[in-house]
Amino acid sequence: MKKKIFSGVQPSGNLHLGNYLGAIKNFVNLQNGNDCIYCVVDLHAITSKQDPKLLNLNSIETVATFLASGLDSKKNIIFNQSSVSAHAEFAWILNCVSRVGWINRMTQFKEKAGTNKENASVGLYVYPVLMAADILLYDASHVPVGNDQKQHLELTRDIAQKFNNDFSCEGFIKVPEPIIQKEFSRIMSLKDGQKKMSKSDLSEQSRINLNDDKDTIINKIKKAKTDSSAFPANKEDLDKRPEAKNLINIYCSISEKTIENAISEFQGKNFSFLKDRLSDLIVEKICPIGNEIRKLLKDKEYLLNVLKEGNQRANAIAQIKLRKIYDKIGFLNLI
Ligand code: AQP
């Protein structure tokens, strides 16, 4: 049966290998045979401070990355969140449905706010509610995300169910299912195997950007952190060694090999052998995407038109749902 897919990516910096392997690769596979909506979630991006000029450029580059990775703008709706006002309007309603205790449990807020929680934006705190609004507005049946978003998806389901209970409208807000890859769904920093690869990490060496050139990729993998022990002998040994595990995970995710196969392939060899093979593989997979991103960015008009068309299509769906939501709540629906 056709799935209704919704997912988004923040234009908060260069997209990286983690975004690709954890999310975008999945978006591309899902576009065949399903109704897919992919959003440049710029409202989410401003939960952390953004330079306005960079935010503008990053939004355009995110669309270029979607297309360069293989998404088809005719098959899918590709749009930017701030151009469809229903997202912010529905998020307010869901802020009133959600419970503070639920939001307090979100671990991503704790990680991102760090030790200075008092200084984090209120937007960062209620970010998962906006994410719920994004998904529920389109009656999405499935949401492909990286493992780091699993908790937010569970919250989205709770919010959907509470809305239906509060307004006695069972089934009106569709309760979505997550699509999370079973393996390799969390790609870690190249500098710290316990920290996820992230756009906002201050160290460029911590991630492979999708627009990195061949030499940069080779250099980053060469400098990626490993440990001084011999190559892991088995899966149990690998599990105790986060940096080695991350490099093998990336290798397996791209080559679509199993961990067991990779361990036997590299057994008895040193890490530089794995790093050479891994660089070759990443260059082969990622450089064509980077080249295509650079080519697409030469025609910004085209990229803006992709968004404009997507915005219209998304807005048409979102407005109909929002009016129905207003009716359920008892707002005077005078527009
Ligand atoms: N390291 C990762 N491994 C696997 N999946 C990942 N995703 C992000 N990082 C990894 C997945 O990519 C999709 C888009 O993510 P996002 O840009 O909307 O937000 P994020 O998860 O906050 O990504 P970053 O890179 O960490 O951004 P910043 O630093 O700006 O906060 C999501 O499906 C996510 O799961």
mmCIF file of C-alpha atoms and ligand atoms in Angstrom:
data_model
loop_
_atom_site.group_PDB
_atom_site.id
_atom_site.type_symbol
_atom_site.label_atom_id
_atom_site.label_comp_id
_atom_site.label_asym_id
_atom_site.label_seq_id
_atom_site.Cartn_x
_atom_site.Cartn_y
_atom_site.Cartn_z
ATOM 1 C CA MET A 1 0.000 0.000 0.000
ATOM 2 C CA LYS A 2 1.166 3.543 -0.816
ATOM 3 C CA LYS A 3 2.692 5.296 2.179
ATOM 4 C CA LYS A 4 2.332 9.001 2.870
ATOM 5 C CA ILE A 5 5.822 10.139 3.755
ATOM 6 C CA PHE A 6 6.882 13.368 5.455
ATOM 7 C CA SER A 7 10.378 14.312 6.561
ATOM 8 C CA GLY A 8 12.565 17.378 6.826
ATOM 9 C CA VAL A 9 16.126 18.608 7.026
ATOM 10 C CA GLN A 10 17.308 21.787 8.741
ATOM 11 C CA PRO A 11 19.201 24.286 6.587
ATOM 12 C CA SER A 12 21.522 24.965 9.487
ATOM 13 C CA GLY A 13 24.794 24.306 7.664
ATOM 14 C CA ASN A 14 26.409 21.988 5.163
ATOM 15 C CA LEU A 15 24.649 18.655 5.004
ATOM 16 C CA HIS A 16 26.925 15.778 5.912
ATOM 17 C CA LEU A 17 27.380 12.039 5.577
ATOM 18 C CA GLY A 18 25.216 11.451 8.690
ATOM 19 C CA ASN A 19 22.288 13.329 7.125
ATOM 20 C CA TYR A 20 22.796 11.348 3.914
ATOM 21 C CA LEU A 21 23.162 7.832 5.367
ATOM 22 C CA GLY A 22 20.670 8.395 8.202
ATOM 23 C CA ALA A 23 17.951 10.168 6.236
ATOM 24 C CA ILE A 24 18.346 11.391 2.635
ATOM 25 C CA LYS A 25 19.377 7.995 1.183
ATOM 26 C CA ASN A 26 16.145 6.644 2.652
ATOM 27 C CA PHE A 27 14.126 9.568 1.179
ATOM 28 C CA VAL A 28 15.416 8.632 -2.276
ATOM 29 C CA ASN A 29 14.452 4.954 -1.900
ATOM 30 C CA LEU A 30 10.984 5.872 -0.661
ATOM 31 C CA GLN A 31 10.110 8.173 -3.560
ATOM 32 C CA ASN A 32 9.202 5.188 -5.747
ATOM 33 C CA GLY A 33 5.644 4.076 -5.133
ATOM 34 C CA ASN A 34 4.836 6.443 -2.241
ATOM 35 C CA ASP A 35 3.500 10.004 -1.834
ATOM 36 C CA CYS A 36 6.438 11.900 -0.373
ATOM 37 C CA ILE A 37 6.787 15.396 1.055
ATOM 38 C CA TYR A 38 10.292 16.619 1.898
ATOM 39 C CA CYS A 39 10.706 19.895 3.693
ATOM 40 C CA VAL A 40 13.564 22.336 4.231
ATOM 41 C CA VAL A 41 12.721 23.035 7.867
ATOM 42 C CA ASP A 42 13.971 26.602 8.204
ATOM 43 C CA LEU A 43 11.700 27.339 11.206
ATOM 44 C CA HIS A 44 13.554 24.583 13.045
ATOM 45 C CA ALA A 45 16.942 25.983 12.006
ATOM 46 C CA ILE A 46 16.354 29.272 13.863
ATOM 47 C CA THR A 47 16.010 27.467 17.200
ATOM 48 C CA SER A 48 19.786 28.038 17.222
ATOM 49 C CA LYS A 49 21.292 31.352 16.133
ATOM 50 C CA GLN A 50 21.610 31.661 12.349
ATOM 51 C CA ASP A 51 23.253 34.300 10.208
ATOM 52 C CA PRO A 52 20.357 35.499 7.952
ATOM 53 C CA LYS A 53 22.477 35.538 4.768
ATOM 54 C CA LEU A 54 23.803 32.047 5.504
ATOM 55 C CA LEU A 55 20.354 30.703 6.349
ATOM 56 C CA ASN A 56 19.162 31.926 2.966
ATOM 57 C CA LEU A 57 22.077 30.263 1.159
ATOM 58 C CA ASN A 58 21.822 27.065 3.196
ATOM 59 C CA SER A 59 18.115 26.743 2.373
ATOM 60 C CA ILE A 60 18.910 26.872 -1.339
ATOM 61 C CA GLU A 61 21.833 24.482 -0.877
ATOM 62 C CA THR A 62 19.598 22.013 0.979
ATOM 63 C CA VAL A 63 17.260 21.853 -2.032
ATOM 64 C CA ALA A 64 20.294 21.410 -4.298
ATOM 65 C CA THR A 65 21.433 18.544 -2.037
ATOM 66 C CA PHE A 66 18.006 16.881 -2.175
ATOM 67 C CA LEU A 67 18.034 16.988 -5.966
ATOM 68 C CA ALA A 68 21.712 16.025 -6.277
ATOM 69 C CA SER A 69 21.080 12.995 -4.042
ATOM 70 C CA GLY A 70 18.396 11.800 -6.449
ATOM 71 C CA LEU A 71 15.090 13.272 -5.270
ATOM 72 C CA ASP A 72 12.709 14.129 -8.104
ATOM 73 C CA SER A 73 10.892 17.454 -7.643
ATOM 74 C CA LYS A 74 7.981 16.360 -9.814
ATOM 75 C CA LYS A 75 7.382 13.055 -8.026
ATOM 76 C CA ASN A 76 7.785 14.563 -4.537
ATOM 77 C CA ILE A 77 6.665 17.793 -2.920
ATOM 78 C CA ILE A 78 9.857 19.673 -1.984
ATOM 79 C CA PHE A 79 9.233 22.916 -0.122
ATOM 80 C CA ASN A 80 10.420 25.222 2.651
ATOM 81 C CA GLN A 81 8.596 25.324 5.950
ATOM 82 C CA SER A 82 8.399 29.085 6.586
ATOM 83 C CA SER A 83 6.564 29.579 3.265
ATOM 84 C CA VAL A 84 3.624 27.484 4.509
ATOM 85 C CA SER A 85 2.258 29.384 7.491
ATOM 86 C CA ALA A 86 0.043 26.497 8.653
ATOM 87 C CA HIS A 87 3.124 24.877 10.263
ATOM 88 C CA ALA A 88 3.604 27.702 12.765
ATOM 89 C CA GLU A 89 -0.166 28.046 13.347
ATOM 90 C CA PHE A 90 -0.703 24.353 14.028
ATOM 91 C CA ALA A 91 2.417 24.242 16.219
ATOM 92 C CA TRP A 92 0.809 26.833 18.516
ATOM 93 C CA ILE A 93 -2.308 24.681 18.842
ATOM 94 C CA LEU A 94 -0.185 21.619 19.587
ATOM 95 C CA ASN A 95 1.792 23.599 22.200
ATOM 96 C CA CYS A 96 -1.525 23.833 24.005
ATOM 97 C CA VAL A 97 -2.207 20.108 23.618
ATOM 98 C CA SER A 98 1.310 18.946 24.678
ATOM 99 C CA ARG A 99 2.278 18.566 28.341
ATOM 100 C CA VAL A 100 5.340 20.205 29.865
ATOM 101 C CA GLY A 101 6.323 16.873 31.461
ATOM 102 C CA TRP A 102 6.514 15.276 27.994
ATOM 103 C CA ILE A 103 8.766 17.990 26.604
ATOM 104 C CA ASN A 104 10.992 17.861 29.705
ATOM 105 C CA ARG A 105 11.886 14.277 28.831
ATOM 106 C CA MET A 106 13.342 15.133 25.402
ATOM 107 C CA THR A 107 17.016 14.238 25.462
ATOM 108 C CA GLN A 108 17.950 16.225 22.345
ATOM 109 C CA PHE A 109 17.057 19.476 24.137
ATOM 110 C CA LYS A 110 19.300 18.479 27.018
ATOM 111 C CA GLU A 111 22.154 17.661 24.611
ATOM 112 C CA LYS A 112 21.768 20.790 22.490
ATOM 113 C CA ALA A 113 21.149 23.220 25.362
ATOM 114 C CA GLY A 114 24.167 21.798 27.184
ATOM 115 C CA THR A 115 24.997 23.117 30.621
ATOM 116 C CA ASN A 116 23.470 26.551 30.004
ATOM 117 C CA LYS A 117 19.779 25.593 29.685
ATOM 118 C CA GLU A 118 18.551 28.969 30.954
ATOM 119 C CA ASN A 119 20.126 30.594 27.924
ATOM 120 C CA ALA A 120 18.650 28.217 25.307
ATOM 121 C CA SER A 121 15.826 29.577 23.140
ATOM 122 C CA VAL A 122 12.233 28.687 24.000
ATOM 123 C CA GLY A 123 12.064 27.559 20.355
ATOM 124 C CA LEU A 124 14.701 24.893 20.987
ATOM 125 C CA TYR A 125 12.625 23.643 23.913
ATOM 126 C CA VAL A 126 9.378 23.328 21.924
ATOM 127 C CA TYR A 127 11.111 22.219 18.703
ATOM 128 C CA PRO A 128 9.586 18.692 18.952
ATOM 129 C CA VAL A 129 6.080 20.189 19.001
ATOM 130 C CA LEU A 130 6.746 22.060 15.762
ATOM 131 C CA MET A 131 8.075 18.781 14.370
ATOM 132 C CA ALA A 132 4.796 17.103 15.354
ATOM 133 C CA ALA A 133 2.850 19.882 13.579
ATOM 134 C CA ASP A 134 4.931 19.393 10.402
ATOM 135 C CA ILE A 135 4.122 15.699 10.266
ATOM 136 C CA LEU A 136 0.498 15.705 11.445
ATOM 137 C CA LEU A 137 -0.580 18.511 9.118
ATOM 138 C CA TYR A 138 -0.106 16.230 6.114
ATOM 139 C CA ASP A 139 -1.660 13.058 7.617
ATOM 140 C CA ALA A 140 1.725 11.406 7.107
ATOM 141 C CA SER A 141 1.606 7.652 7.636
ATOM 142 C CA HIS A 142 5.394 7.205 7.812
ATOM 143 C CA VAL A 143 8.342 9.404 8.782
ATOM 144 C CA PRO A 144 11.876 8.420 7.739
ATOM 145 C CA VAL A 145 14.387 9.832 10.236
ATOM 146 C CA GLY A 146 17.755 9.080 11.762
ATOM 147 C CA ASN A 147 17.851 7.283 15.107
ATOM 148 C CA ASP A 148 18.413 10.618 16.911
ATOM 149 C CA GLN A 149 14.828 11.656 16.085
ATOM 150 C CA LYS A 150 13.178 8.471 17.407
ATOM 151 C CA GLN A 151 12.121 10.080 20.687
ATOM 152 C CA HIS A 152 10.595 13.071 18.878
ATOM 153 C CA LEU A 153 8.580 10.696 16.718
ATOM 154 C CA GLU A 154 7.238 8.930 19.805
ATOM 155 C CA LEU A 155 6.221 12.320 21.190
ATOM 156 C CA THR A 156 4.493 13.140 17.883
ATOM 157 C CA ARG A 157 2.422 9.973 18.261
ATOM 158 C CA ASP A 158 1.470 10.906 21.850
ATOM 159 C CA ILE A 159 0.471 14.421 20.760
ATOM 160 C CA ALA A 160 -1.650 13.050 17.893
ATOM 161 C CA GLN A 161 -3.475 10.667 20.224
ATOM 162 C CA LYS A 162 -4.058 13.379 22.833
ATOM 163 C CA PHE A 163 -5.513 15.758 20.217
ATOM 164 C CA ASN A 164 -7.920 13.040 19.076
ATOM 165 C CA ASN A 165 -8.909 12.326 22.714
ATOM 166 C CA ASP A 166 -9.221 15.983 23.738
ATOM 167 C CA PHE A 167 -11.509 16.826 20.818
ATOM 168 C CA SER A 168 -13.275 13.433 20.623
ATOM 169 C CA CYS A 169 -12.252 12.843 17.047
ATOM 170 C CA GLU A 170 -10.649 9.382 16.969
ATOM 171 C CA GLY A 171 -8.651 8.924 13.754
ATOM 172 C CA PHE A 172 -8.885 12.586 12.722
ATOM 173 C CA ILE A 173 -5.193 13.227 13.379
ATOM 174 C CA LYS A 174 -3.322 10.330 11.836
ATOM 175 C CA VAL A 175 -0.819 8.637 14.160
ATOM 176 C CA PRO A 176 2.401 8.181 12.106
ATOM 177 C CA GLU A 177 4.924 5.359 12.140
ATOM 178 C CA PRO A 178 8.671 6.034 12.149
ATOM 179 C CA ILE A 179 10.940 4.532 9.488
ATOM 180 C CA ILE A 180 14.353 4.121 11.083
ATOM 181 C CA GLN A 181 17.002 1.948 9.511
ATOM 182 C CA LYS A 182 17.766 -1.004 11.756
ATOM 183 C CA GLU A 183 21.514 -0.647 11.329
ATOM 184 C CA PHE A 184 23.908 2.265 10.898
ATOM 185 C CA SER A 185 21.191 4.833 11.579
ATOM 186 C CA ARG A 186 23.440 6.983 13.787
ATOM 187 C CA ILE A 187 26.688 8.143 12.218
ATOM 188 C CA MET A 188 29.098 9.537 14.769
ATOM 189 C CA SER A 189 31.671 12.337 14.728
ATOM 190 C CA LEU A 190 35.042 11.453 13.179
ATOM 191 C CA LYS A 191 36.679 13.042 16.215
ATOM 192 C CA ASP A 192 34.564 11.466 18.964
ATOM 193 C CA GLY A 193 32.770 8.152 18.508
ATOM 194 C CA GLN A 194 30.309 8.972 21.315
ATOM 195 C CA LYS A 195 29.031 12.201 19.728
ATOM 196 C CA LYS A 196 26.795 12.252 16.671
ATOM 197 C CA MET A 197 28.094 13.723 13.415
ATOM 198 C CA SER A 198 26.482 17.131 13.315
ATOM 199 C CA LYS A 199 26.386 20.284 11.149
ATOM 200 C CA SER A 200 26.797 22.503 14.154
ATOM 201 C CA ASP A 201 29.967 20.800 15.459
ATOM 202 C CA LEU A 202 32.619 23.525 15.463
ATOM 203 C CA SER A 203 35.227 21.127 14.076
ATOM 204 C CA GLU A 204 35.069 20.670 10.287
ATOM 205 C CA GLN A 205 37.208 17.556 10.819
ATOM 206 C CA SER A 206 34.338 15.913 12.706
ATOM 207 C CA ARG A 207 32.223 15.378 9.594
ATOM 208 C CA ILE A 208 32.300 14.652 5.852
ATOM 209 C CA ASN A 209 30.222 17.326 4.139
ATOM 210 C CA LEU A 210 28.337 16.225 1.047
ATOM 211 C CA ASN A 211 30.107 18.967 -0.918
ATOM 212 C CA ASP A 212 33.636 18.072 0.256
ATOM 213 C CA ASP A 213 36.082 17.396 -2.588
ATOM 214 C CA LYS A 214 38.166 14.237 -2.956
ATOM 215 C CA ASP A 215 41.286 15.558 -1.192
ATOM 216 C CA THR A 216 39.269 16.894 1.744
ATOM 217 C CA ILE A 217 37.506 13.545 2.176
ATOM 218 C CA ILE A 218 40.786 11.592 2.068
ATOM 219 C CA ASN A 219 42.361 14.001 4.558
ATOM 220 C CA LYS A 220 39.430 13.868 7.014
ATOM 221 C CA ILE A 221 39.317 10.062 6.983
ATOM 222 C CA LYS A 222 43.098 9.872 7.414
ATOM 223 C CA LYS A 223 42.826 12.086 10.502
ATOM 224 C CA ALA A 224 39.697 10.368 11.893
ATOM 225 C CA LYS A 225 40.212 9.195 15.472
ATOM 226 C CA THR A 226 40.904 5.488 16.059
ATOM 227 C CA ASP A 227 42.425 3.641 19.004
ATOM 228 C CA SER A 228 45.815 2.002 19.335
ATOM 229 C CA SER A 229 44.623 -1.626 19.711
ATOM 230 C CA ALA A 230 44.718 -4.177 16.897
ATOM 231 C CA PHE A 231 41.727 -4.417 14.541
ATOM 232 C CA PRO A 232 38.677 -5.803 16.424
ATOM 233 C CA ALA A 233 38.375 -9.575 16.287
ATOM 234 C CA ASN A 234 34.589 -9.755 16.551
ATOM 235 C CA LYS A 235 31.371 -7.754 16.992
ATOM 236 C CA GLU A 236 31.553 -7.789 20.816
ATOM 237 C CA ASP A 237 35.060 -6.306 20.727
ATOM 238 C CA LEU A 238 33.934 -3.718 18.155
ATOM 239 C CA ASP A 239 31.002 -2.633 20.363
ATOM 240 C CA LYS A 240 33.475 -1.528 23.044
ATOM 241 C CA ARG A 241 35.425 0.697 20.636
ATOM 242 C CA PRO A 242 33.263 3.625 19.474
ATOM 243 C CA GLU A 243 35.616 5.221 16.932
ATOM 244 C CA ALA A 244 36.501 1.929 15.226
ATOM 245 C CA LYS A 245 32.829 0.982 15.254
ATOM 246 C CA ASN A 246 31.839 4.258 13.610
ATOM 247 C CA LEU A 247 34.318 3.831 10.727
ATOM 248 C CA ILE A 248 33.156 0.249 10.147
ATOM 249 C CA ASN A 249 29.511 1.336 10.342
ATOM 250 C CA ILE A 250 30.093 3.997 7.688
ATOM 251 C CA TYR A 251 31.915 1.426 5.548
ATOM 252 C CA CYS A 252 29.059 -1.088 5.903
ATOM 253 C CA SER A 253 26.326 1.478 5.379
ATOM 254 C CA ILE A 254 27.799 2.651 2.066
ATOM 255 C CA SER A 255 28.931 -0.758 0.791
ATOM 256 C CA GLU A 256 25.794 -2.483 2.116
ATOM 257 C CA LYS A 257 27.979 -5.189 3.706
ATOM 258 C CA THR A 258 27.376 -6.739 7.111
ATOM 259 C CA ILE A 259 29.577 -5.975 10.132
ATOM 260 C CA GLU A 260 30.718 -9.632 10.169
ATOM 261 C CA ASN A 261 31.842 -9.380 6.535
ATOM 262 C CA ALA A 262 33.702 -6.150 7.201
ATOM 263 C CA ILE A 263 35.469 -7.608 10.249
ATOM 264 C CA SER A 264 36.681 -10.604 8.301
ATOM 265 C CA GLU A 265 37.730 -8.348 5.381
ATOM 266 C CA PHE A 266 39.966 -6.192 7.610
ATOM 267 C CA GLN A 267 41.033 -8.823 10.147
ATOM 268 C CA GLY A 268 44.778 -8.769 10.852
ATOM 269 C CA LYS A 269 45.273 -5.493 8.981
ATOM 270 C CA ASN A 270 45.892 -2.087 10.498
ATOM 271 C CA PHE A 271 43.467 0.834 10.538
ATOM 272 C CA SER A 272 45.196 2.680 7.695
ATOM 273 C CA PHE A 273 44.107 -0.157 5.363
ATOM 274 C CA LEU A 274 40.469 0.303 6.398
ATOM 275 C CA LYS A 275 40.813 4.083 6.107
ATOM 276 C CA ASP A 276 42.127 3.819 2.512
ATOM 277 C CA ARG A 277 39.240 1.545 1.495
ATOM 278 C CA LEU A 278 36.761 3.771 3.277
ATOM 279 C CA SER A 279 38.058 6.961 1.618
ATOM 280 C CA ASP A 280 37.787 5.316 -1.818
ATOM 281 C CA LEU A 281 34.221 4.283 -1.082
ATOM 282 C CA ILE A 282 33.144 7.699 0.228
ATOM 283 C CA VAL A 283 34.805 9.495 -2.685
ATOM 284 C CA GLU A 284 33.036 7.171 -5.133
ATOM 285 C CA LYS A 285 29.624 7.728 -3.479
ATOM 286 C CA ILE A 286 29.773 11.322 -2.265
ATOM 287 C CA CYS A 287 31.875 13.214 -4.844
ATOM 288 C CA PRO A 288 29.266 12.821 -7.639
ATOM 289 C CA ILE A 289 26.664 14.306 -5.249
ATOM 290 C CA GLY A 290 29.018 17.206 -4.425
ATOM 291 C CA ASN A 291 29.665 17.841 -8.137
ATOM 292 C CA GLU A 292 25.936 17.870 -8.847
ATOM 293 C CA ILE A 293 25.308 20.260 -5.910
ATOM 294 C CA ARG A 294 27.891 22.697 -7.347
ATOM 295 C CA LYS A 295 26.308 22.418 -10.815
ATOM 296 C CA LEU A 296 22.780 23.028 -9.494
ATOM 297 C CA LEU A 297 23.896 26.006 -7.391
ATOM 298 C CA LYS A 298 24.902 27.798 -10.586
ATOM 299 C CA ASP A 299 21.169 28.085 -11.418
ATOM 300 C CA LYS A 300 19.568 29.506 -8.259
ATOM 301 C CA GLU A 301 16.470 30.574 -10.217
ATOM 302 C CA TYR A 302 15.745 26.938 -11.005
ATOM 303 C CA LEU A 303 16.160 25.903 -7.356
ATOM 304 C CA LEU A 304 13.889 28.724 -6.172
ATOM 305 C CA ASN A 305 11.271 27.667 -8.703
ATOM 306 C CA VAL A 306 11.405 24.080 -7.395
ATOM 307 C CA LEU A 307 10.624 25.482 -3.936
ATOM 308 C CA LYS A 308 7.908 27.850 -5.167
ATOM 309 C CA GLU A 309 6.079 25.021 -6.909
ATOM 310 C CA GLY A 310 6.486 22.786 -3.845
ATOM 311 C CA ASN A 311 5.273 25.573 -1.535
ATOM 312 C CA GLN A 312 2.064 25.918 -3.523
ATOM 313 C CA ARG A 313 1.409 22.179 -3.487
ATOM 314 C CA ALA A 314 2.164 21.896 0.259
ATOM 315 C CA ASN A 315 0.121 24.967 1.123
ATOM 316 C CA ALA A 316 -2.940 23.597 -0.680
ATOM 317 C CA ILE A 317 -2.868 20.422 1.463
ATOM 318 C CA ALA A 318 -1.957 22.154 4.731
ATOM 319 C CA GLN A 319 -4.643 24.839 4.515
ATOM 320 C CA ILE A 320 -7.446 22.293 4.067
ATOM 321 C CA LYS A 321 -6.275 20.332 7.124
ATOM 322 C CA LEU A 322 -5.788 23.482 9.215
ATOM 323 C CA ARG A 323 -9.379 24.669 8.538
ATOM 324 C CA LYS A 324 -10.680 21.260 9.679
ATOM 325 C CA ILE A 325 -8.503 21.497 12.798
ATOM 326 C CA TYR A 326 -9.928 24.976 13.541
ATOM 327 C CA ASP A 327 -13.445 23.526 13.293
ATOM 328 C CA LYS A 328 -12.609 20.748 15.758
ATOM 329 C CA ILE A 329 -11.226 23.258 18.247
ATOM 330 C CA GLY A 330 -14.162 25.619 17.940
ATOM 331 C CA PHE A 331 -12.343 28.581 16.405
ATOM 332 C CA LEU A 332 -14.480 30.879 14.251
ATOM 333 C CA ASN A 333 -13.358 29.788 10.804
ATOM 334 C CA LEU A 334 -13.923 33.072 8.982
ATOM 335 C CA ILE A 335 -11.186 33.009 6.335
HETATM 336 N N1 AQP B 1 24.784 11.809 12.633
HETATM 337 C C1 AQP B 1 23.657 11.409 12.098
HETATM 338 N N2 AQP B 1 23.465 10.109 11.826
HETATM 339 C C2 AQP B 1 22.313 9.681 11.250
HETATM 340 N N3 AQP B 1 21.300 10.502 10.916
HETATM 341 C C3 AQP B 1 21.452 11.804 11.170
HETATM 342 N N4 AQP B 1 20.661 12.870 10.959
HETATM 343 C C4 AQP B 1 21.290 13.988 11.394
HETATM 344 N N5 AQP B 1 22.495 13.683 11.886
HETATM 345 C C5 AQP B 1 22.638 12.335 11.772
HETATM 346 C C6 AQP B 1 19.343 12.786 10.352
HETATM 347 O O1 AQP B 1 19.286 13.719 9.294
HETATM 348 C C7 AQP B 1 17.962 14.242 9.203
HETATM 349 C C8 AQP B 1 18.037 15.741 9.135
HETATM 350 O O2 AQP B 1 18.587 16.230 10.332
HETATM 351 P P1 AQP B 1 18.443 17.757 10.668
HETATM 352 O O3 AQP B 1 19.407 18.501 9.878
HETATM 353 O O4 AQP B 1 17.070 18.188 10.488
HETATM 354 O O5 AQP B 1 18.700 17.861 12.203
HETATM 355 P P2 AQP B 1 19.722 17.260 13.167
HETATM 356 O O6 AQP B 1 19.375 15.854 13.476
HETATM 357 O O7 AQP B 1 19.797 18.186 14.330
HETATM 358 O O8 AQP B 1 21.095 17.287 12.333
HETATM 359 P P3 AQP B 1 22.449 17.929 12.714
HETATM 360 O O9 AQP B 1 23.416 17.710 11.623
HETATM 361 O O10 AQP B 1 22.871 17.483 14.070
HETATM 362 O O11 AQP B 1 22.112 19.466 12.695
HETATM 363 P P4 AQP B 1 22.402 20.574 13.752
HETATM 364 O O12 AQP B 1 23.849 20.449 14.099
HETATM 365 O O13 AQP B 1 22.079 21.851 13.043
HETATM 366 O O14 AQP B 1 21.499 20.313 14.901
HETATM 367 C C9 AQP B 1 17.193 13.760 10.421
HETATM 368 O O15 AQP B 1 16.336 12.712 10.022
HETATM 369 C C10 AQP B 1 18.260 13.245 11.333
HETATM 370 O O16 AQP B 1 17.792 12.164 12.099
#
